[in-house]
Amino acid sequence: DFMNALEEVHPAFGVAEEELQQVIQNGIIHYDTVVDELLRSGQLFVEQVRSSTRTPLVSVLLHGPPGAGKTALGASIAQASRFPFIKLISPDSMVGFSESQKVNAIQKVFSDSYKSPLSVIVVDNIERLIDWTPMGARFSNAVLQALLVLFARRPPKGRRLLILATSSLRSILTDIGFAETFDSELRVPPISSLAALEYVLREVELFTSTEERRAAVRTLRDSGIAGGSGEEGDDGMSSKLQIGIKKLLSVVEMARQEPDNVGQRLTGALMGLGM
Amino acid sequence: DFMNALEEVHPAFGVAEEELQQVIQNGIIHYDTVVDELLRSGQLFVEQVRSSTRTPLVSVLLHGPPGAGKTALGASIAQASRFPFIKLISPDSMVGFSESQKVNAIQKVFSDSYKSPLSVIVVDNIERLIDWTPMGARFSNAVLQALLVLFARRPPKGRRLLILATSSLRSILTDIGFAETFDSELRVPPISSLAALEYVLREVELFTSTEERRAAVRTLRDSGIAGGSGEEGDDGMSSKLQIGIKKLLSVVEMARQEPDNVGQRLTGALMGLGM
Amino acid sequence: DFMNALEEVHPAFGVAEEELQQVIQNGIIHYDTVVDELLRSGQLFVEQVRSSTRTPLVSVLLHGPPGAGKTALGASIAQASRFPFIKLISPDSMVGFSESQKVNAIQKVFSDSYKSPLSVIVVDNIERLIDWTPMGARFSNAVLQALLVLFARRPPKGRRLLILATSSLRSILTDIGFAETFDSELRVPPISSLAALEYVLREVELFTSTEERRAAVRTLRDSGIAGGSGEEGDDGMSSKLQIGIKKLLSVVEMARQEPDNVGQRLTGALMGLGM
Amino acid sequence: DFMNALEEVHPAFGVAEEELQQVIQNGIIHYDTVVDELLRSGQLFVEQVRSSTRTPLVSVLLHGPPGAGKTALGASIAQASRFPFIKLISPDSMVGFSESQKVNAIQKVFSDSYKSPLSVIVVDNIERLIDWTPMGARFSNAVLQALLVLFARRPPKGRRLLILATSSLRSILTDIGFAETFDSELRVPPISSLAALEYVLREVELFTSTEERRAAVRTLRDSGIAGGSGEEGDDGMSSKLQIGIKKLLSVVEMARQEPDNVGQRLTGALMGLGM
Amino acid sequence: DFMNALEEVHPAFGVAEEELQQVIQNGIIHYDTVVDELLRSGQLFVEQVRSSTRTPLVSVLLHGPPGAGKTALGASIAQASRFPFIKLISPDSMVGFSESQKVNAIQKVFSDSYKSPLSVIVVDNIERLIDWTPMGARFSNAVLQALLVLFARRPPKGRRLLILATSSLRSILTDIGFAETFDSELRVPPISSLAALEYVLREVELFTSTEERRAAVRTLRDSGIAGGSGEEGDDGMSSKLQIGIKKLLSVVEMARQEPDNVGQRLTGALMGLGM
Amino acid sequence: DFMNALEEVHPAFGVAEEELQQVIQNGIIHYDTVVDELLRSGQLFVEQVRSSTRTPLVSVLLHGPPGAGKTALGASIAQASRFPFIKLISPDSMVGFSESQKVNAIQKVFSDSYKSPLSVIVVDNIERLIDWTPMGARFSNAVLQALLVLFARRPPKGRRLLILATSSLRSILTDIGFAETFDSELRVPPISSLAALEYVLREVELFTSTEERRAAVRTLRDSGIAGGSGEEGDDGMSSKLQIGIKKLLSVVEMARQEPDNVGQRLTGALMGLGM
Ligand SMILES: Nc1ncnc2c1ncn2[C@@H]1O[C@H](COP(=O)(O)OP(=O)(O)OP(=O)(O)O)[C@@H](O)[C@H]1O
Ligand SMILES: Nc1ncnc2c1ncn2[C@@H]1O[C@H](COP(=O)(O)OP(=O)(O)OP(=O)(O)O)[C@@H](O)[C@H]1O
Ligand SMILES: Nc1ncnc2c1ncn2[C@@H]1O[C@H](COP(=O)(O)OP(=O)(O)OP(=O)(O)O)[C@@H](O)[C@H]1O
Ligand SMILES: Nc1ncnc2c1ncn2[C@@H]1O[C@H](COP(=O)(O)OP(=O)(O)OP(=O)(O)O)[C@@H](O)[C@H]1O
Ligand SMILES: Nc1ncnc2c1ncn2[C@@H]1O[C@H](COP(=O)(O)OP(=O)(O)OP(=O)(O)O)[C@@H](O)[C@H]1O
Ligand SMILES: Nc1ncnc2c1ncn2[C@@H]1O[C@H](COP(=O)(O)OP(=O)(O)OP(=O)(O)O)[C@@H](O)[C@H]1O
Ligand SMILES: [Mg+2]
Ligand SMILES: [Mg+2]
Ligand SMILES: [Mg+2]
Ligand SMILES: [Mg+2]
Ligand SMILES: [Mg+2]
Ligand SMILES: [Mg+2]
């Protein structure tokens, strides 16, 4: 059927261009220096894998609140590596899989990666891959155990592998025994400053005039949502503004539906987020 | 057999007219402004999906007490969209399904929707879809995980999808990790004012004369059930009247059985509901 | 074999005469006005289903202590409807069924009912249908979920259905999420007055003379078992006499085994029931 | 093989002579009046089933401490009925059966019984039939539910059935919901008086002379094990002597191994039983 | 393969010579009078089975701390019976068996034993047979229930059976309902006196001279490990020395690896055992 | 496929050279006397198996914190034995195995070992083999039970076996009943002295000059990380420095990525490890 047809488009081996594009559909907006730092750190891990023979396996965890941009950043770093093998392991393509089907699908990507001298695997959304639910603390131990072994298993001689994993539930990972598994961790923060927010609003051209945008930001500043008090600089220290870029983009599009009322809908939505 | 025959009537693809009709059999009674507001909000989400390329997926939760009218409203909004693909995912058609049969049936509707440029899926009664029972907090994690992924998975390029889900157990959704999954939430309240109640009674023509209807409403007001004290306006603030439209329609029909005694049976039933 | 042969006697479709007779083998004794009131309420629900187009589905719960007569009353109401489709769903015919066999058998009865314009289904002994055991609070969630959906699913257009369910464990039904499922509930009480008891004794002709029967009742009255103090009327208010009609009939038959000693065995048994 | 060969000896239908004999191998010793009372009560139930049309099903529970003689008494009562169908349902013949094999085997005996106008079924050792273990309170709910239904299901018209069940765990039966299932209960007590004990010793001819037996009993009396103080009569009220007839017979045989020392081994064993 | 080949060597029926030898490879050292008493008790049970018709089934539990010699003693008693059927049921030959394979294998040995007039079955290491683990108190209830029935089921007429079971977890047996199952119990103690220890050292010829052995024992006495204070006799009352013969033999062999240093390694190991 | 091809390279029988090499890829650095002591202890166990007929089975546990070098040391000891059969049982080659596939794979290695007069089996990472997760204390009881039996089962006559097992979770092993299973235990400690650290840095030639290395070590000493205060000797008593050699080698390679900044990155990483 259609879904299968879609999948046949991707070659089993090599670089999963389309899948990676799919998760960066809205691009990367450089709303804060942290965005560039994260991309740079990613690049360093890519280089380590490329050059150090002593560490043929490097695993990195990208963690942060829901919608902070973990998947998009992981995919961007992977793509930028230009390694001959780049794949995404995502729950999106495993709906309805049994535990063993999941384990097999995951393991296959790792096995395939061993055929390439240099590989990157993005393991997206660990909590969903292991079917985690907080009620009763249920999860698939079979998938978890497979990940624990695959994340620590050295590739065969002459092969190098970079693993980029993402998760919104950093603390759960410790509880289930995932601690100490990663060589390194990168935290992807939510947007918490008005400067970053305004940067995004400008990029997505929500407002037709600079005036309107500034008015909206001013409303937010006056509401005390961002915690700061100075006029120009807000440090976000005690900021109540904590919104992932993904959610922000969604709120923006809703506001866009009422052209006459964009500012009010945007600020209303942001202030109503329980912030 | 008969059931299969019934199902063959619905084309696998396109708009499930009959199923949608089935859940709005008693129509929509505009007993309160909240009814219109809910329909209007629904329309805005429909428009967002139609027009914004940045948010090809929008998911909305309709929640409220049992019988408040969630399913009928969701189906009405879906129908009004006039999108080429409108489907209902309902536990009614999955009795006796195994976990994996359920997941497959659900996933199939989503896959089918990807063949249409514009789609609405009504996912009815989440607690029943996941086989939720409060005793022992049991539920199907397989179905839950499938929903969590499907509600967040972006449609393929060029496809747009609106998800309208319903549930009576808003707080359970948070407990099982469904929080943050929806782009937006709409609360469907029960009827809690005598004005709304009287509106319904008039619409369904329970009483043969206006006199009788007024007498019945007066009895209720005097009983203090609606909390208010003024003669015309009751604000429902401290109202003990909390009845879903579905239950109200059922009570009305029972009362209708004793033509000589309609008023007494109605008021007796309403005041005996533990209100 | 024999059991299969027995079953072939019942036509798959229509009215399950024999099964209904089997559960009313000892008839209905009108020992109290409550018996007639219950039968009359049942009749009203039958009429509502027959006449109201707005409520094509009506579900009623008959609940009360073990042996109070729930099954016999449910079957009697069903039989009296003279609807073209009357069936009993009972654990008696599902011994050794797997969960899915049970669900299928139950669902089949509902599907079959949709072929008749007017139907009654007696769903007997819910706790046994769901394999309920208090230790560890175990039960079949699959059967429970099927019942929850089937009890709320509207029949197809033009079909009407009355569901009469029975249970001894009213409070468990709430705990497992069965609350709010029924349109109405009827409580079947145990026998708790000496007048009712004497009525039964007279009907079943346990004693050969009126004298003997009166002597036995006097013994019970003097023992204080019925709580009352007046000579003729006992109100049962603080009555310790709480015995289901089914148990009472069993006690009567045991007493009958010692013809010389009937009175003593009867009163001994009744007073020894932990009452 | 051998076991199968053994089983083929028993006809599938009718009276299981050999199996019943097997469990009464050591006969019934009338060591106390309670033994005769139990047999007489059993006979009354047999008569009730034979004669009363209103109670075609009577179920009785024989309960008491391990080894008290429950199985032997149940089998004796059954045998004495001389009904055309007498069967033993015992865990001994179900080792290694799956849950459903057990349920089927049990149900088959009940179905078979319906072919006979008069039947007795001895359901031996309920706790073992349901695979009960106190640790974690595990048991087979499937077998339990089958028993609950079968113990309450009326035989078809014209068939009568007496059920004699045995259990050492009376209180567990209540906990798992078996309460109220039986029409009657009979308690089989352990041996707790020296008179009963001496009666058994005489019957099994453990001692070669009356002198020796009396000496042994005197030793026990002096040890205070039986609680009494008078020389002839001991009432067993505060008796620490609590031994099932089965265990007593086992202790007797061990003592018999050392002919020179019978008395000492017997009294030593009895006083060392933690009594 | 090799393992199968090994097994084919043992005839399916009769005496499992090789298996029994395997578990007594290091012989029985008579280090204490308790060893002889245990063997004598075993012999008495063998005689009881051989001679008493009233107790065709006798079951005995050998329990004691890990490595105390339970298996070797059980096998020795069995072998000494010279019964025509002697078998060992051991977890060693059931690695990787499913629950039902285990139950079948166990049941087969019992069925086979019924073909012989006189049989002994050694049921080794109950906790391992039932897959016991203290964490979560997990175990195979299927195997447990099979053992409970098989240990109490009387052999067919004319057959006699002695069951010798071993376990290191006496208290767990009570917790899982194994209490009251055995006709008798024998406790196999650890070595706790220096006299017994020295006896063993002499037997296994660890030291090349009597002098050296005495010096080692003196070191242990001076360390206070054995609790006693007198020079010659130690009563072991408050002894901290508690070592199974199996562990002691292992410690001896390790010490033997450093010929120059035997005494020091031995005493060091013994004193370091957390005693 | 590729993975299978890789595996075919290893002969099913004999010495698994390649697998052993794979886990010692970075060699053994003799950074502390404890490294040599561990290797020597291992050699003694090898000798005991080679020479003592009384202990044909010796099992040793290598335990210590994650990355301490347990696997590499176990593999080194095994390789040095030059026994004809040396195998590694590792979770790496069992990803996606079912419980029974795991048990079979493990058991096969033990069975194969019985064909060789002298064998060593390295059982790596017990917690992963049994699928251990701390949340809910889940693990595969089937694999655990197989290991418990295999670790205690004596090889057939004339065969000798050394088992070297590794684990990071010593305390869990006790909780799940693994205590008392091993003949001996060896603790592999983390690096906790600056001397050992410096030794490693010199070996891996992280710094281009001795000067730079000394400066880095001085920075660490001044930071108080190693607990000591003297200039030359640090005893590691109250050292906060606790790093496995594996993690240290990983940190070293990351630092190597920024040639201009090696010292700072190294010390920064070490001090940031939550030490
Ligand atoms: N600086 C940025 N970093 C990450 N994503 C960005 C950035 N700027 C814009 N985006 C867009 O924001 C969205 C981020 O969504 P993404 O799915 O990566 O978030 P997430 O943290 O993985 O969410 P979830 O917690 O739901 O998995 C993407 O559509 C991406 O194109
Ligand atoms: N304003 C209204 N809103 C919703 N439903 C209405 C309204 N007026 C009349 N109805 C009728 O009331 C009934 C509402 O039932 P519906 O099944 O939608 O409630 P629900 O909240 O989904 O119930 P449940 O909690 O059982 O799922 C329908 O028959 C519908 O036709
Ligand atoms: N007034 C009455 N109401 C109900 N049953 C009656 C009445 N008079 C006599 N009976 C007889 O009493 C018996 C009642 O048993 P029934 O099985 O209906 O009770 P129940 O409450 O369903 O029991 P259980 O709790 O075991 O399911 C039947 O045999 C019925 O014929
Ligand atoms: N008066 C008696 N009552 C019962 N059994 C007796 C009596 N006298 C002798 N016996 C013998 O004692 C034994 C009683 O064992 P039985 O198996 O019936 O006890 P039980 O209570 O069923 O034991 P368990 O609790 O193990 O099931 C039988 O061998 C029986 O022949
Ligand atoms: N007196 C003795 N009693 C028992 N075993 C002895 C004795 N003397 C020497 N041995 C030897 O000691 C070893 C005892 O080991 P055995 O396996 O019987 O102990 P166990 O208590 O069954 O251990 P486990 O608790 O591990 O099952 C055997 O090798 C046996 O040959
Ligand atoms: N002295 C040493 N001891 C052990 N390993 C060393 C030593 N020196 C260098 N190494 C290297 O350090 C690494 C140790 O990793 P290894 O996998 O053995 O640790 P581990 O304790 O088994 O880790 P884990 O807890 O993850 O299983 C290996 O690459 C090994 O070559
Ligand atoms: Mg993501
Ligand atoms: Mg609904
Ligand atoms: Mg009933
Ligand atoms: Mg018994
Ligand atoms: Mg043993
Ligand atoms: Mg390791």
CSV table of N, CA and C and ligand atoms in Angstrom, one decimal, chain A residues 154, chain F residues 23-31 35 64-73 124-125 166 168 245-246 249, ligand 6:
chain,number,residue,atom,x,y,z
A,154,ARG,N,30.8,-2.8,21.0
A,154,ARG,CA,31.8,-2.2,20.0
A,154,ARG,C,31.5,-2.7,18.6
F,23,VAL,N,37.4,-7.8,23.1
F,23,VAL,CA,37.1,-7.2,24.4
F,23,VAL,C,38.4,-6.7,25.1
F,24,ILE,N,39.6,-7.0,24.5
F,24,ILE,CA,40.8,-6.4,25.1
F,24,ILE,C,41.5,-5.5,24.1
F,25,GLN,N,40.7,-4.9,23.2
F,25,GLN,CA,41.3,-4.2,22.1
F,25,GLN,C,42.3,-3.1,22.6
F,26,ASN,N,42.0,-2.5,23.7
F,26,ASN,CA,43.0,-1.5,24.2
F,26,ASN,C,44.0,-2.0,25.1
F,27,GLY,N,44.2,-3.3,25.2
F,27,GLY,CA,45.2,-3.9,26.0
F,27,GLY,C,45.0,-3.8,27.5
F,28,ILE,N,46.0,-4.2,28.2
F,28,ILE,CA,45.9,-4.1,29.7
F,28,ILE,C,47.1,-3.2,30.1
F,29,ILE,N,46.7,-2.1,30.7
F,29,ILE,CA,47.7,-1.2,31.2
F,29,ILE,C,47.9,-1.5,32.7
F,30,HIS,N,49.2,-1.6,33.1
F,30,HIS,CA,49.5,-2.0,34.5
F,30,HIS,C,49.6,-0.8,35.3
F,31,TYR,N,48.5,-0.1,35.5
F,31,TYR,CA,48.6,1.2,36.2
F,31,TYR,C,48.7,1.1,37.7
F,35,VAL,N,46.3,-4.6,39.5
F,35,VAL,CA,46.2,-5.2,38.2
F,35,VAL,C,47.0,-6.5,38.2
F,64,GLY,N,33.0,-5.3,40.2
F,64,GLY,CA,33.5,-3.9,40.4
F,64,GLY,C,32.7,-2.9,39.6
F,65,PRO,N,32.9,-1.6,39.8
F,65,PRO,CA,32.1,-0.6,39.1
F,65,PRO,C,32.1,-0.7,37.6
F,66,PRO,N,31.1,-0.1,36.9
F,66,PRO,CA,31.1,-0.1,35.5
F,66,PRO,C,32.4,0.4,34.9
F,67,GLY,N,32.9,-0.3,33.9
F,67,GLY,CA,34.1,0.2,33.2
F,67,GLY,C,35.4,0.0,33.9
F,68,ALA,N,35.4,-0.8,35.0
F,68,ALA,CA,36.6,-1.0,35.8
F,68,ALA,C,37.6,-1.9,35.1
F,69,GLY,N,37.2,-2.6,34.1
F,69,GLY,CA,38.1,-3.5,33.4
F,69,GLY,C,37.8,-5.0,33.6
F,70,LYS,N,36.6,-5.3,34.1
F,70,LYS,CA,36.3,-6.7,34.5
F,70,LYS,C,36.4,-7.7,33.3
F,71,THR,N,35.7,-7.2,32.2
F,71,THR,CA,35.7,-8.1,31.0
F,71,THR,C,37.1,-8.3,30.5
F,72,ALA,N,37.8,-7.2,30.3
F,72,ALA,CA,39.2,-7.3,29.7
F,72,ALA,C,40.1,-8.2,30.6
F,73,LEU,N,39.9,-8.1,31.9
F,73,LEU,CA,40.8,-8.9,32.8
F,73,LEU,C,40.3,-10.4,32.7
F,124,ASP,N,30.2,-13.2,30.7
F,124,ASP,CA,30.3,-11.7,30.8
F,124,ASP,C,29.0,-11.0,31.2
F,125,ASN,N,29.1,-10.1,32.1
F,125,ASN,CA,28.0,-9.2,32.3
F,125,ASN,C,26.7,-9.9,32.7
F,166,THR,N,31.5,-12.0,35.2
F,166,THR,CA,31.7,-10.6,35.6
F,166,THR,C,30.4,-10.0,35.9
F,168,SER,N,28.7,-5.9,37.4
F,168,SER,CA,28.9,-4.6,38.1
F,168,SER,C,27.9,-4.5,39.3
F,245,ILE,N,38.8,2.4,34.2
F,245,ILE,CA,39.8,2.6,33.1
F,245,ILE,C,39.1,2.8,31.7
F,246,LYS,N,38.0,2.2,31.5
F,246,LYS,CA,37.3,2.3,30.3
F,246,LYS,C,36.8,3.7,30.1
F,249,LEU,N,39.7,6.1,29.4
F,249,LEU,CA,40.2,6.0,28.1
F,249,LEU,C,39.3,6.8,27.1
G,6,LIG,N1,44.5,-2.8,33.6
G,6,LIG,C1,43.4,-2.9,32.9
G,6,LIG,N2,42.4,-3.7,33.2
G,6,LIG,C2,41.3,-3.8,32.4
G,6,LIG,N3,41.1,-3.2,31.3
G,6,LIG,C3,42.1,-2.4,30.9
G,6,LIG,C4,43.3,-2.2,31.6
G,6,LIG,N4,44.1,-1.4,31.0
G,6,LIG,C5,43.4,-1.0,29.8
G,6,LIG,N5,42.3,-1.7,29.8
G,6,LIG,C6,41.3,-1.5,28.7
G,6,LIG,O1,40.2,-0.8,29.3
G,6,LIG,C7,39.0,-1.3,28.8
G,6,LIG,C8,38.2,-2.0,30.0
G,6,LIG,O2,36.9,-2.2,29.6
G,6,LIG,P1,36.1,-3.5,30.0
G,6,LIG,O3,35.0,-3.6,29.0
G,6,LIG,O4,36.9,-4.6,30.3
G,6,LIG,O5,35.5,-2.9,31.4
G,6,LIG,P2,34.3,-3.5,32.2
G,6,LIG,O6,34.5,-3.3,33.7
G,6,LIG,O7,34.0,-4.9,31.7
G,6,LIG,O8,33.1,-2.5,31.8
G,6,LIG,P3,31.5,-2.8,31.9
G,6,LIG,O9,31.3,-2.4,33.4
G,6,LIG,O10,31.0,-1.8,31.0
G,6,LIG,O11,31.3,-4.2,31.5
G,6,LIG,C9,39.3,-2.3,27.8
G,6,LIG,O12,39.3,-1.7,26.5
G,6,LIG,C10,40.8,-2.7,28.1
G,6,LIG,O13,41.5,-3.1,26.9
